[in-house]
C-alpha cells in the first residue's frame, strides 16, 4: 500500500516534478482502519453485553445498534474482536514508539499551546494548510485517546479474568469499579469518534488523504 502524500508545487520552476510529502505512512493508515473496524465491533457488542445487566437502570441501548443478538452472542463477538484490537494495538504502540512517531507527532503538549489552539479553533482561525503537523488540540486528543485505549483494554482484561488477574482488578479498585471504568472509557472513545469523524468531514482534505492517500 502506498504512503499518504500531499503534493508541493514548485512555484519557481513550474515544469519540475512535484515532490511528495508523507502525511501518514502506510502502516499508520492500515492499522488505523483495522482499529476502527475492531472498535466498532467492540462498541456494538459491548452495548449488547451492557443491556443484559445495565449499569444505569434508566438507560439501555436500542437493539438496532447492538451486535450479537443476546448476551452469549455479544460476548463471542466481543472476545473475537478483542484479539484483532489487541494484536493491532500492540503493533501500533511498538511502531509508534520505535519509529519515534509518537514523540515527533504528539509531543510536546503544552497548556499554553492547547489554550491558544482551542481559541483559534473556536474563532475559526485554526490553519489546516499543513496536514503533516498536528495542532495542540489534536495532539492532546490523539495522545488522550491512545491512553484511554490502553485503559479500556486493561479494565476489560480485569473484568474478563478477575480471578487470574486479580492484581489488575485490584488496581482498578475491584470488579465493580473496573466495570464502570470500562464503560466510561467506551463513552469517551465514542465521543472522540464523533468529533474525529465530524472534523474529518469538515476538513475534506484530511478525509481524502486518509481514504485514498492523496
Ligand atoms: C482487550 C479488550 C477488552 C476486553 C478483554 C473486554 C472485556 C469485556 C468483558 C468481560 C465485558 C463484560 C463485563 C460484564 O460482564 O459486566 C465487557 C463489557 C463491555 N465492553 Fe469490553 N472488553 C475489551 C475492550 C472493549 C472496547 C475496546 C470497548 C469499546 C470501545 C468495550 C466496550 C464494552 C462495553 C460497552 C461493555 C458493557 C459494559 C458493562 O455493562 O459492563 N470493551 N468487556
mmCIF file of N, CA and C in Angstrom, residues 5-140:
data_model
loop_
_atom_site.group_PDB
_atom_site.id
_atom_site.type_symbol
_atom_site.label_atom_id
_atom_site.label_comp_id
_atom_site.label_asym_id
_atom_site.label_seq_id
_atom_site.Cartn_x
_atom_site.Cartn_y
_atom_site.Cartn_z
ATOM 1 N N UNK A 5 0.302 11.002 0.912
ATOM 2 C CA UNK A 5 1.153 12.115 0.490
ATOM 3 C C UNK A 5 0.362 13.362 0.140
ATOM 4 N N UNK A 6 1.043 14.541 0.215
ATOM 5 C CA UNK A 6 0.466 15.761 -0.353
ATOM 6 C C UNK A 6 1.457 16.290 -1.374
ATOM 7 N N UNK A 7 0.948 16.872 -2.448
ATOM 8 C CA UNK A 7 1.846 17.425 -3.456
ATOM 9 C C UNK A 7 2.268 18.824 -3.077
ATOM 10 N N UNK A 8 3.525 19.156 -3.337
ATOM 11 C CA UNK A 8 4.013 20.508 -3.107
ATOM 12 C C UNK A 8 4.402 21.093 -4.457
ATOM 13 N N UNK A 9 3.797 22.217 -4.824
ATOM 14 C CA UNK A 9 4.101 22.833 -6.118
ATOM 15 C C UNK A 9 5.419 23.595 -6.032
ATOM 16 N N UNK A 10 6.224 23.515 -7.102
ATOM 17 C CA UNK A 10 7.449 24.291 -7.175
ATOM 18 C C UNK A 10 7.113 25.581 -7.900
ATOM 19 N N UNK A 11 6.943 26.688 -7.133
ATOM 20 C CA UNK A 11 6.490 27.921 -7.763
ATOM 21 C C UNK A 11 7.546 28.495 -8.688
ATOM 22 N N UNK A 12 8.840 28.360 -8.308
ATOM 23 C CA UNK A 12 9.882 28.981 -9.119
ATOM 24 C C UNK A 12 10.200 28.152 -10.361
ATOM 25 N N UNK A 13 9.863 26.882 -10.381
ATOM 26 C CA UNK A 13 10.156 26.041 -11.544
ATOM 27 C C UNK A 13 8.938 25.189 -11.865
ATOM 28 N N UNK A 14 7.953 25.777 -12.592
ATOM 29 C CA UNK A 14 6.688 25.091 -12.810
ATOM 30 C C UNK A 14 6.822 23.750 -13.513
ATOM 31 N N UNK A 15 7.862 23.597 -14.315
ATOM 32 C CA UNK A 15 7.963 22.354 -15.074
ATOM 33 C C UNK A 15 8.564 21.206 -14.262
ATOM 34 N N UNK A 16 9.171 21.542 -13.070
ATOM 35 C CA UNK A 16 9.788 20.489 -12.270
ATOM 36 C C UNK A 16 8.701 19.576 -11.693
ATOM 37 N N UNK A 17 9.005 18.283 -11.509
ATOM 38 C CA UNK A 17 8.001 17.385 -10.960
ATOM 39 C C UNK A 17 7.685 17.741 -9.505
ATOM 40 N N UNK A 18 6.406 17.574 -9.104
ATOM 41 C CA UNK A 18 6.008 17.875 -7.731
ATOM 42 C C UNK A 18 6.631 16.853 -6.781
ATOM 43 N N UNK A 19 7.112 17.346 -5.620
ATOM 44 C CA UNK A 19 7.643 16.405 -4.637
ATOM 45 C C UNK A 19 6.510 15.955 -3.722
ATOM 46 N N UNK A 20 6.644 14.800 -3.136
ATOM 47 C CA UNK A 20 5.580 14.277 -2.276
ATOM 48 C C UNK A 20 6.006 14.326 -0.817
ATOM 49 N N UNK A 21 5.083 14.743 0.047
ATOM 50 C CA UNK A 21 5.359 14.862 1.466
ATOM 51 C C UNK A 21 4.467 13.843 2.185
ATOM 52 N N UNK A 22 5.072 12.993 2.975
ATOM 53 C CA UNK A 22 4.285 11.936 3.618
ATOM 54 C C UNK A 22 3.462 12.490 4.777
ATOM 55 N N UNK A 23 2.136 12.316 4.751
ATOM 56 C CA UNK A 23 1.280 12.733 5.875
ATOM 57 C C UNK A 23 1.210 11.583 6.879
ATOM 58 N N UNK A 24 0.737 10.447 6.433
ATOM 59 C CA UNK A 24 0.696 9.266 7.284
ATOM 60 C C UNK A 24 1.301 8.100 6.523
ATOM 61 N N UNK A 25 2.310 7.455 7.099
ATOM 62 C CA UNK A 25 2.873 6.308 6.385
ATOM 63 C C UNK A 25 1.830 5.195 6.254
ATOM 64 N N UNK A 26 2.069 4.285 5.318
ATOM 65 C CA UNK A 26 1.088 3.232 5.034
ATOM 66 C C UNK A 26 0.741 2.424 6.280
ATOM 67 N N UNK A 27 1.746 2.172 7.154
ATOM 68 C CA UNK A 27 1.437 1.347 8.333
ATOM 69 C C UNK A 27 0.454 2.039 9.265
ATOM 70 N N UNK A 28 0.519 3.382 9.340
ATOM 71 C CA UNK A 28 -0.417 4.108 10.208
ATOM 72 C C UNK A 28 -1.835 3.990 9.662
ATOM 73 N N UNK A 29 -1.956 4.174 8.330
ATOM 74 C CA UNK A 29 -3.295 4.095 7.733
ATOM 75 C C UNK A 29 -3.887 2.701 7.863
ATOM 76 N N UNK A 30 -3.057 1.685 7.605
ATOM 77 C CA UNK A 30 -3.549 0.308 7.679
ATOM 78 C C UNK A 30 -4.019 -0.015 9.096
ATOM 79 N N UNK A 31 -3.151 0.293 10.092
ATOM 80 C CA UNK A 31 -3.503 -0.029 11.473
ATOM 81 C C UNK A 31 -4.695 0.797 11.944
ATOM 82 N N UNK A 32 -4.794 2.049 11.442
ATOM 83 C CA UNK A 32 -5.916 2.917 11.828
ATOM 84 C C UNK A 32 -7.248 2.294 11.421
ATOM 85 N N UNK A 33 -7.335 1.800 10.182
ATOM 86 C CA UNK A 33 -8.623 1.278 9.704
ATOM 87 C C UNK A 33 -8.941 -0.079 10.328
ATOM 88 N N UNK A 34 -7.907 -0.887 10.604
ATOM 89 C CA UNK A 34 -8.170 -2.163 11.304
ATOM 90 C C UNK A 34 -8.698 -1.846 12.706
ATOM 91 N N UNK A 35 -8.073 -0.837 13.355
ATOM 92 C CA UNK A 35 -8.513 -0.433 14.685
ATOM 93 C C UNK A 35 -9.958 0.070 14.659
ATOM 94 N N UNK A 36 -10.283 0.894 13.650
ATOM 95 C CA UNK A 36 -11.643 1.438 13.554
ATOM 96 C C UNK A 36 -12.657 0.299 13.420
ATOM 97 N N UNK A 37 -12.315 -0.701 12.590
ATOM 98 C CA UNK A 37 -13.200 -1.850 12.386
ATOM 99 C C UNK A 37 -13.404 -2.619 13.702
ATOM 100 N N UNK A 38 -12.298 -2.931 14.377
ATOM 101 C CA UNK A 38 -12.392 -3.694 15.634
ATOM 102 C C UNK A 38 -13.136 -2.892 16.704
ATOM 103 N N UNK A 39 -12.880 -1.580 16.762
ATOM 104 C CA UNK A 39 -13.534 -0.725 17.765
ATOM 105 C C UNK A 39 -15.057 -0.748 17.599
ATOM 106 N N UNK A 40 -15.506 -0.650 16.333
ATOM 107 C CA UNK A 40 -16.958 -0.634 16.089
ATOM 108 C C UNK A 40 -17.567 -1.953 16.563
ATOM 109 N N UNK A 41 -16.886 -3.083 16.284
ATOM 110 C CA UNK A 41 -17.394 -4.379 16.747
ATOM 111 C C UNK A 41 -17.415 -4.439 18.275
ATOM 112 N N UNK A 42 -16.334 -3.929 18.906
ATOM 113 C CA UNK A 42 -16.255 -3.951 20.377
ATOM 114 C C UNK A 42 -17.352 -3.089 20.999
ATOM 115 N N UNK A 43 -17.588 -1.915 20.404
ATOM 116 C CA UNK A 43 -18.586 -0.988 20.964
ATOM 117 C C UNK A 43 -19.992 -1.592 20.832
ATOM 118 N N UNK A 44 -20.329 -2.070 19.629
ATOM 119 C CA UNK A 44 -21.690 -2.577 19.417
ATOM 120 C C UNK A 44 -21.963 -3.846 20.225
ATOM 121 N N UNK A 45 -20.951 -4.738 20.329
ATOM 122 C CA UNK A 45 -21.154 -5.944 21.145
ATOM 123 C C UNK A 45 -21.162 -5.568 22.627
ATOM 124 N N UNK A 46 -20.325 -4.561 23.008
ATOM 125 C CA UNK A 46 -20.307 -4.098 24.401
ATOM 126 C C UNK A 46 -21.663 -3.561 24.816
ATOM 127 N N UNK A 47 -22.323 -2.855 23.916
ATOM 128 C CA UNK A 47 -23.654 -2.303 24.241
ATOM 129 C C UNK A 47 -24.659 -3.430 24.481
ATOM 130 N N UNK A 48 -24.527 -4.522 23.702
ATOM 131 C CA UNK A 48 -25.433 -5.673 23.911
ATOM 132 C C UNK A 48 -25.140 -6.333 25.270
ATOM 133 N N UNK A 49 -23.858 -6.433 25.614
ATOM 134 C CA UNK A 49 -23.480 -7.009 26.920
ATOM 135 C C UNK A 49 -24.062 -6.139 28.038
ATOM 136 N N UNK A 50 -23.929 -4.831 27.877
ATOM 137 C CA UNK A 50 -24.455 -3.879 28.865
ATOM 138 C C UNK A 50 -25.955 -4.104 29.072
ATOM 139 N N UNK A 51 -26.690 -4.292 27.968
ATOM 140 C CA UNK A 51 -28.147 -4.426 28.055
ATOM 141 C C UNK A 51 -28.578 -5.615 28.910
ATOM 142 N N UNK A 52 -27.720 -6.648 29.003
ATOM 143 C CA UNK A 52 -28.086 -7.837 29.785
ATOM 144 C C UNK A 52 -28.119 -7.514 31.269
ATOM 145 N N UNK A 53 -27.358 -6.510 31.685
ATOM 146 C CA UNK A 53 -27.336 -6.127 33.098
ATOM 147 C C UNK A 53 -26.866 -4.668 33.180
ATOM 148 N N UNK A 54 -27.796 -3.734 32.872
ATOM 149 C CA UNK A 54 -27.392 -2.321 32.735
ATOM 150 C C UNK A 54 -26.798 -1.743 34.021
ATOM 151 N N UNK A 55 -25.737 -0.935 33.826
ATOM 152 C CA UNK A 55 -25.128 -0.243 34.971
ATOM 153 C C UNK A 55 -26.051 0.874 35.451
ATOM 154 N N UNK A 56 -26.848 1.428 34.540
ATOM 155 C CA UNK A 56 -27.765 2.518 34.886
ATOM 156 C C UNK A 56 -29.190 2.056 34.571
ATOM 157 N N UNK A 57 -30.025 1.950 35.631
ATOM 158 C CA UNK A 57 -31.395 1.415 35.473
ATOM 159 C C UNK A 57 -32.197 2.124 34.389
ATOM 160 N N UNK A 58 -31.933 3.418 34.260
ATOM 161 C CA UNK A 58 -32.770 4.236 33.377
ATOM 162 C C UNK A 58 -32.326 4.183 31.918
ATOM 163 N N UNK A 59 -31.232 3.439 31.615
ATOM 164 C CA UNK A 59 -30.692 3.527 30.257
ATOM 165 C C UNK A 59 -30.264 2.176 29.691
ATOM 166 N N UNK A 60 -30.763 1.880 28.463
ATOM 167 C CA UNK A 60 -30.222 0.723 27.733
ATOM 168 C C UNK A 60 -30.113 1.103 26.253
ATOM 169 N N UNK A 61 -29.345 0.314 25.512
ATOM 170 C CA UNK A 61 -29.089 0.643 24.099
ATOM 171 C C UNK A 61 -30.140 -0.006 23.203
ATOM 172 N N UNK A 62 -30.556 0.698 22.150
ATOM 173 C CA UNK A 62 -31.523 0.149 21.199
ATOM 174 C C UNK A 62 -30.911 -1.081 20.522
ATOM 175 N N UNK A 63 -31.744 -2.128 20.332
ATOM 176 C CA UNK A 63 -31.203 -3.355 19.720
ATOM 177 C C UNK A 63 -30.742 -3.107 18.276
ATOM 178 N N UNK A 64 -31.221 -2.005 17.672
ATOM 179 C CA UNK A 64 -30.822 -1.726 16.287
ATOM 180 C C UNK A 64 -29.338 -1.343 16.181
ATOM 181 N N UNK A 65 -28.713 -0.945 17.301
ATOM 182 C CA UNK A 65 -27.297 -0.546 17.217
ATOM 183 C C UNK A 65 -26.394 -1.490 18.032
ATOM 184 N N UNK A 66 -26.932 -2.662 18.400
ATOM 185 C CA UNK A 66 -26.095 -3.613 19.144
ATOM 186 C C UNK A 66 -25.738 -4.802 18.257
ATOM 187 N N UNK A 67 -24.770 -5.577 18.721
ATOM 188 C CA UNK A 67 -24.276 -6.713 17.931
ATOM 189 C C UNK A 67 -24.285 -7.980 18.783
ATOM 190 N N UNK A 68 -24.772 -9.071 18.206
ATOM 191 C CA UNK A 68 -24.705 -10.346 18.907
ATOM 192 C C UNK A 68 -26.067 -10.950 19.214
ATOM 193 N N UNK A 69 -27.104 -10.103 19.256
ATOM 194 C CA UNK A 69 -28.470 -10.596 19.438
ATOM 195 C C UNK A 69 -28.854 -10.907 20.877
ATOM 196 N N UNK A 70 -27.924 -11.467 21.653
ATOM 197 C CA UNK A 70 -28.185 -11.786 23.068
ATOM 198 C C UNK A 70 -26.837 -11.791 23.779
ATOM 199 N N UNK A 71 -26.871 -11.980 25.118
ATOM 200 C CA UNK A 71 -25.629 -11.848 25.879
ATOM 201 C C UNK A 71 -24.523 -12.780 25.375
ATOM 202 N N UNK A 72 -24.880 -14.077 25.173
ATOM 203 C CA UNK A 72 -23.854 -15.050 24.753
ATOM 204 C C UNK A 72 -23.254 -14.688 23.404
ATOM 205 N N UNK A 73 -24.129 -14.292 22.458
ATOM 206 C CA UNK A 73 -23.655 -13.923 21.124
ATOM 207 C C UNK A 73 -22.755 -12.694 21.186
ATOM 208 N N UNK A 74 -23.163 -11.723 22.015
ATOM 209 C CA UNK A 74 -22.384 -10.487 22.127
ATOM 210 C C UNK A 74 -21.009 -10.765 22.730
ATOM 211 N N UNK A 75 -20.954 -11.646 23.723
ATOM 212 C CA UNK A 75 -19.651 -11.965 24.333
ATOM 213 C C UNK A 75 -18.726 -12.623 23.309
ATOM 214 N N UNK A 76 -19.308 -13.488 22.452
ATOM 215 C CA UNK A 76 -18.476 -14.125 21.413
ATOM 216 C C UNK A 76 -17.884 -13.077 20.473
ATOM 217 N N UNK A 77 -18.722 -12.119 20.044
ATOM 218 C CA UNK A 77 -18.222 -11.035 19.177
ATOM 219 C C UNK A 77 -17.153 -10.226 19.903
ATOM 220 N N UNK A 78 -17.447 -9.905 21.201
ATOM 221 C CA UNK A 78 -16.535 -9.063 21.969
ATOM 222 C C UNK A 78 -15.158 -9.729 22.086
ATOM 223 N N UNK A 79 -15.156 -11.015 22.389
ATOM 224 C CA UNK A 79 -13.860 -11.690 22.592
ATOM 225 C C UNK A 79 -13.167 -12.011 21.258
ATOM 226 N N UNK A 80 -13.937 -12.134 20.187
ATOM 227 C CA UNK A 80 -13.295 -12.349 18.872
ATOM 228 C C UNK A 80 -12.612 -11.050 18.425
ATOM 229 N N UNK A 81 -13.357 -9.930 18.489
ATOM 230 C CA UNK A 81 -12.791 -8.643 18.045
ATOM 231 C C UNK A 81 -11.656 -8.206 18.962
ATOM 232 N N UNK A 82 -11.716 -8.650 20.222
ATOM 233 C CA UNK A 82 -10.659 -8.322 21.189
ATOM 234 C C UNK A 82 -9.267 -8.695 20.669
ATOM 235 N N UNK A 83 -9.167 -9.872 20.003
ATOM 236 C CA UNK A 83 -7.844 -10.300 19.511
ATOM 237 C C UNK A 83 -7.349 -9.382 18.404
ATOM 238 N N UNK A 84 -8.275 -8.991 17.511
ATOM 239 C CA UNK A 84 -7.886 -8.072 16.427
ATOM 240 C C UNK A 84 -7.400 -6.758 17.049
ATOM 241 N N UNK A 85 -8.196 -6.247 18.000
ATOM 242 C CA UNK A 85 -7.878 -4.958 18.624
ATOM 243 C C UNK A 85 -6.547 -5.016 19.362
ATOM 244 N N UNK A 86 -6.327 -6.107 20.107
ATOM 245 C CA UNK A 86 -5.108 -6.180 20.928
ATOM 246 C C UNK A 86 -3.854 -6.369 20.079
ATOM 247 N N UNK A 87 -3.909 -7.276 19.101
ATOM 248 C CA UNK A 87 -2.725 -7.513 18.257
ATOM 249 C C UNK A 87 -2.403 -6.246 17.468
ATOM 250 N N UNK A 88 -3.464 -5.654 16.863
ATOM 251 C CA UNK A 88 -3.286 -4.420 16.088
ATOM 252 C C UNK A 88 -2.752 -3.295 16.979
ATOM 253 N N UNK A 89 -3.319 -3.176 18.181
ATOM 254 C CA UNK A 89 -2.917 -2.112 19.115
ATOM 255 C C UNK A 89 -1.472 -2.278 19.566
ATOM 256 N N UNK A 90 -1.049 -3.518 19.804
ATOM 257 C CA UNK A 90 0.335 -3.747 20.246
ATOM 258 C C UNK A 90 1.318 -3.401 19.125
ATOM 259 N N UNK A 91 0.963 -3.774 17.879
ATOM 260 C CA UNK A 91 1.841 -3.425 16.749
ATOM 261 C C UNK A 91 1.922 -1.900 16.626
ATOM 262 N N UNK A 92 0.770 -1.230 16.775
ATOM 263 C CA UNK A 92 0.729 0.234 16.659
ATOM 264 C C UNK A 92 1.600 0.891 17.736
ATOM 265 N N UNK A 93 1.479 0.418 18.984
ATOM 266 C CA UNK A 93 2.280 1.004 20.065
ATOM 267 C C UNK A 93 3.769 0.741 19.817
ATOM 268 N N UNK A 94 4.095 -0.506 19.422
ATOM 269 C CA UNK A 94 5.505 -0.850 19.199
ATOM 270 C C UNK A 94 6.104 0.033 18.096
ATOM 271 N N UNK A 95 5.365 0.179 16.973
ATOM 272 C CA UNK A 95 5.885 1.001 15.866
ATOM 273 C C UNK A 95 5.865 2.491 16.228
ATOM 274 N N UNK A 96 4.844 2.911 16.947
ATOM 275 C CA UNK A 96 4.732 4.319 17.350
ATOM 276 C C UNK A 96 5.920 4.755 18.191
ATOM 277 N N UNK A 97 6.341 3.873 19.119
ATOM 278 C CA UNK A 97 7.492 4.202 19.963
ATOM 279 C C UNK A 97 8.805 4.002 19.204
ATOM 280 N N UNK A 98 8.928 2.836 18.507
ATOM 281 C CA UNK A 98 10.236 2.509 17.922
ATOM 282 C C UNK A 98 10.604 3.426 16.746
ATOM 283 N N UNK A 99 9.596 3.914 16.008
ATOM 284 C CA UNK A 99 9.921 4.795 14.881
ATOM 285 C C UNK A 99 10.055 6.254 15.329
ATOM 286 N N UNK A 100 9.700 6.534 16.590
ATOM 287 C CA UNK A 100 9.775 7.913 17.099
ATOM 288 C C UNK A 100 8.570 8.741 16.675
ATOM 289 N N UNK A 101 7.567 8.098 16.027
ATOM 290 C CA UNK A 101 6.398 8.847 15.541
ATOM 291 C C UNK A 101 5.636 9.520 16.691
ATOM 292 N N UNK A 102 5.425 8.797 17.801
ATOM 293 C CA UNK A 102 4.675 9.389 18.919
ATOM 294 C C UNK A 102 5.387 10.643 19.424
ATOM 295 N N UNK A 103 6.727 10.542 19.574
ATOM 296 C CA UNK A 103 7.488 11.662 20.105
ATOM 297 C C UNK A 103 7.422 12.854 19.114
ATOM 298 N N UNK A 104 7.606 12.540 17.828
ATOM 299 C CA UNK A 104 7.651 13.612 16.826
ATOM 300 C C UNK A 104 6.285 14.269 16.604
ATOM 301 N N UNK A 105 5.233 13.424 16.563
ATOM 302 C CA UNK A 105 3.914 13.941 16.181
ATOM 303 C C UNK A 105 3.100 14.438 17.371
ATOM 304 N N UNK A 106 3.257 13.785 18.529
ATOM 305 C CA UNK A 106 2.336 14.075 19.634
ATOM 306 C C UNK A 106 2.959 14.911 20.745
ATOM 307 N N UNK A 107 4.284 15.089 20.715
ATOM 308 C CA UNK A 107 4.936 15.855 21.771
ATOM 309 C C UNK A 107 5.641 17.073 21.173
ATOM 310 N N UNK A 108 5.831 18.141 21.923
ATOM 311 C CA UNK A 108 5.335 18.330 23.285
ATOM 312 C C UNK A 108 3.855 18.767 23.279
ATOM 313 N N UNK A 109 3.183 18.595 24.428
ATOM 314 C CA UNK A 109 1.819 19.128 24.578
ATOM 315 C C UNK A 109 1.884 20.132 25.721
ATOM 316 N N UNK A 110 1.751 21.415 25.406
ATOM 317 C CA UNK A 110 1.843 22.432 26.459
ATOM 318 C C UNK A 110 0.465 23.051 26.707
ATOM 319 N N UNK A 111 0.156 23.392 27.980
ATOM 320 C CA UNK A 111 -1.142 24.019 28.278
ATOM 321 C C UNK A 111 -1.350 25.299 27.466
ATOM 322 N N UNK A 112 -0.259 26.110 27.307
ATOM 323 C CA UNK A 112 -0.394 27.367 26.544
ATOM 324 C C UNK A 112 -0.783 27.064 25.090
ATOM 325 N N UNK A 113 -0.120 26.036 24.526
ATOM 326 C CA UNK A 113 -0.402 25.654 23.140
ATOM 327 C C UNK A 113 -1.844 25.190 22.979
ATOM 328 N N UNK A 114 -2.308 24.374 23.937
ATOM 329 C CA UNK A 114 -3.680 23.837 23.855
ATOM 330 C C UNK A 114 -4.679 24.985 23.959
ATOM 331 N N UNK A 115 -4.442 25.933 24.906
ATOM 332 C CA UNK A 115 -5.377 27.057 25.086
ATOM 333 C C UNK A 115 -5.398 27.927 23.818
ATOM 334 N N UNK A 116 -4.203 28.228 23.289
ATOM 335 C CA UNK A 116 -4.132 29.089 22.091
ATOM 336 C C UNK A 116 -4.839 28.428 20.904
ATOM 337 N N UNK A 117 -4.597 27.130 20.690
ATOM 338 C CA UNK A 117 -5.208 26.456 19.535
ATOM 339 C C UNK A 117 -6.707 26.254 19.725
ATOM 340 N N UNK A 118 -7.158 26.088 21.005
ATOM 341 C CA UNK A 118 -8.602 25.964 21.246
ATOM 342 C C UNK A 118 -9.279 27.279 20.877
ATOM 343 N N UNK A 119 -8.659 28.383 21.326
ATOM 344 C CA UNK A 119 -9.224 29.714 20.985
ATOM 345 C C UNK A 119 -9.267 29.892 19.470
ATOM 346 N N UNK A 120 -8.154 29.536 18.794
ATOM 347 C CA UNK A 120 -8.098 29.684 17.334
ATOM 348 C C UNK A 120 -9.174 28.837 16.663
ATOM 349 N N UNK A 121 -9.389 27.622 17.184
ATOM 350 C CA UNK A 121 -10.393 26.733 16.579
ATOM 351 C C UNK A 121 -11.795 27.318 16.760
ATOM 352 N N UNK A 122 -12.063 27.859 17.976
ATOM 353 C CA UNK A 122 -13.399 28.377 18.259
ATOM 354 C C UNK A 122 -13.707 29.657 17.484
ATOM 355 N N UNK A 123 -12.651 30.356 17.052
ATOM 356 C CA UNK A 123 -12.890 31.584 16.295
ATOM 357 C C UNK A 123 -12.650 31.365 14.793
ATOM 358 N N UNK A 124 -12.500 30.082 14.431
ATOM 359 C CA UNK A 124 -12.347 29.743 13.010
ATOM 360 C C UNK A 124 -11.015 30.153 12.418
ATOM 361 N N UNK A 125 -9.988 30.321 13.295
ATOM 362 C CA UNK A 125 -8.695 30.804 12.775
ATOM 363 C C UNK A 125 -7.620 29.718 12.738
ATOM 364 N N UNK A 126 -8.013 28.477 13.010
ATOM 365 C CA UNK A 126 -7.011 27.404 13.052
ATOM 366 C C UNK A 126 -6.614 27.024 11.622
ATOM 367 N N UNK A 127 -5.308 27.035 11.354
ATOM 368 C CA UNK A 127 -4.844 26.728 9.999
ATOM 369 C C UNK A 127 -4.859 25.219 9.746
ATOM 370 N N UNK A 128 -5.232 24.814 8.537
ATOM 371 C CA UNK A 128 -5.212 23.393 8.157
ATOM 372 C C UNK A 128 -4.316 23.181 6.946
ATOM 373 N N UNK A 129 -3.393 24.157 6.712
ATOM 374 C CA UNK A 129 -2.585 24.092 5.491
ATOM 375 C C UNK A 129 -1.657 22.887 5.468
ATOM 376 N N UNK A 130 -1.007 22.621 6.606
ATOM 377 C CA UNK A 130 -0.029 21.535 6.642
ATOM 378 C C UNK A 130 -0.555 20.366 7.471
ATOM 379 N N UNK A 131 -1.078 19.346 6.737
ATOM 380 C CA UNK A 131 -1.697 18.211 7.429
ATOM 381 C C UNK A 131 -0.667 17.304 8.101
ATOM 382 N N UNK A 132 0.632 17.544 7.814
ATOM 383 C CA UNK A 132 1.641 16.679 8.438
ATOM 384 C C UNK A 132 1.892 17.085 9.888
ATOM 385 N N UNK A 133 1.440 18.306 10.258
ATOM 386 C CA UNK A 133 1.673 18.780 11.633
ATOM 387 C C UNK A 133 0.356 18.846 12.381
ATOM 388 N N UNK A 134 0.317 18.218 13.563
ATOM 389 C CA UNK A 134 -0.891 18.281 14.374
ATOM 390 C C UNK A 134 -0.855 19.544 15.230
ATOM 391 N N UNK A 135 -2.036 20.193 15.382
ATOM 392 C CA UNK A 135 -2.093 21.321 16.310
ATOM 393 C C UNK A 135 -2.190 20.766 17.741
ATOM 394 N N UNK A 136 -2.109 21.659 18.732
ATOM 395 C CA UNK A 136 -2.045 21.192 20.120
ATOM 396 C C UNK A 136 -3.320 20.476 20.576
ATOM 397 N N UNK A 137 -4.463 20.896 20.050
ATOM 398 C CA UNK A 137 -5.708 20.231 20.434
ATOM 399 C C UNK A 137 -5.706 18.806 19.880
ATOM 400 N N UNK A 138 -5.256 18.673 18.628
ATOM 401 C CA UNK A 138 -5.155 17.327 18.034
ATOM 402 C C UNK A 138 -4.188 16.461 18.831
ATOM 403 N N UNK A 139 -3.024 17.041 19.164
ATOM 404 C CA UNK A 139 -2.017 16.273 19.913
ATOM 405 C C UNK A 139 -2.616 15.746 21.215
ATOM 406 N N UNK A 140 -3.316 16.654 21.930
ATOM 407 C CA UNK A 140 -3.898 16.261 23.219
ATOM 408 C C UNK A 140 -4.945 15.164 23.033
#
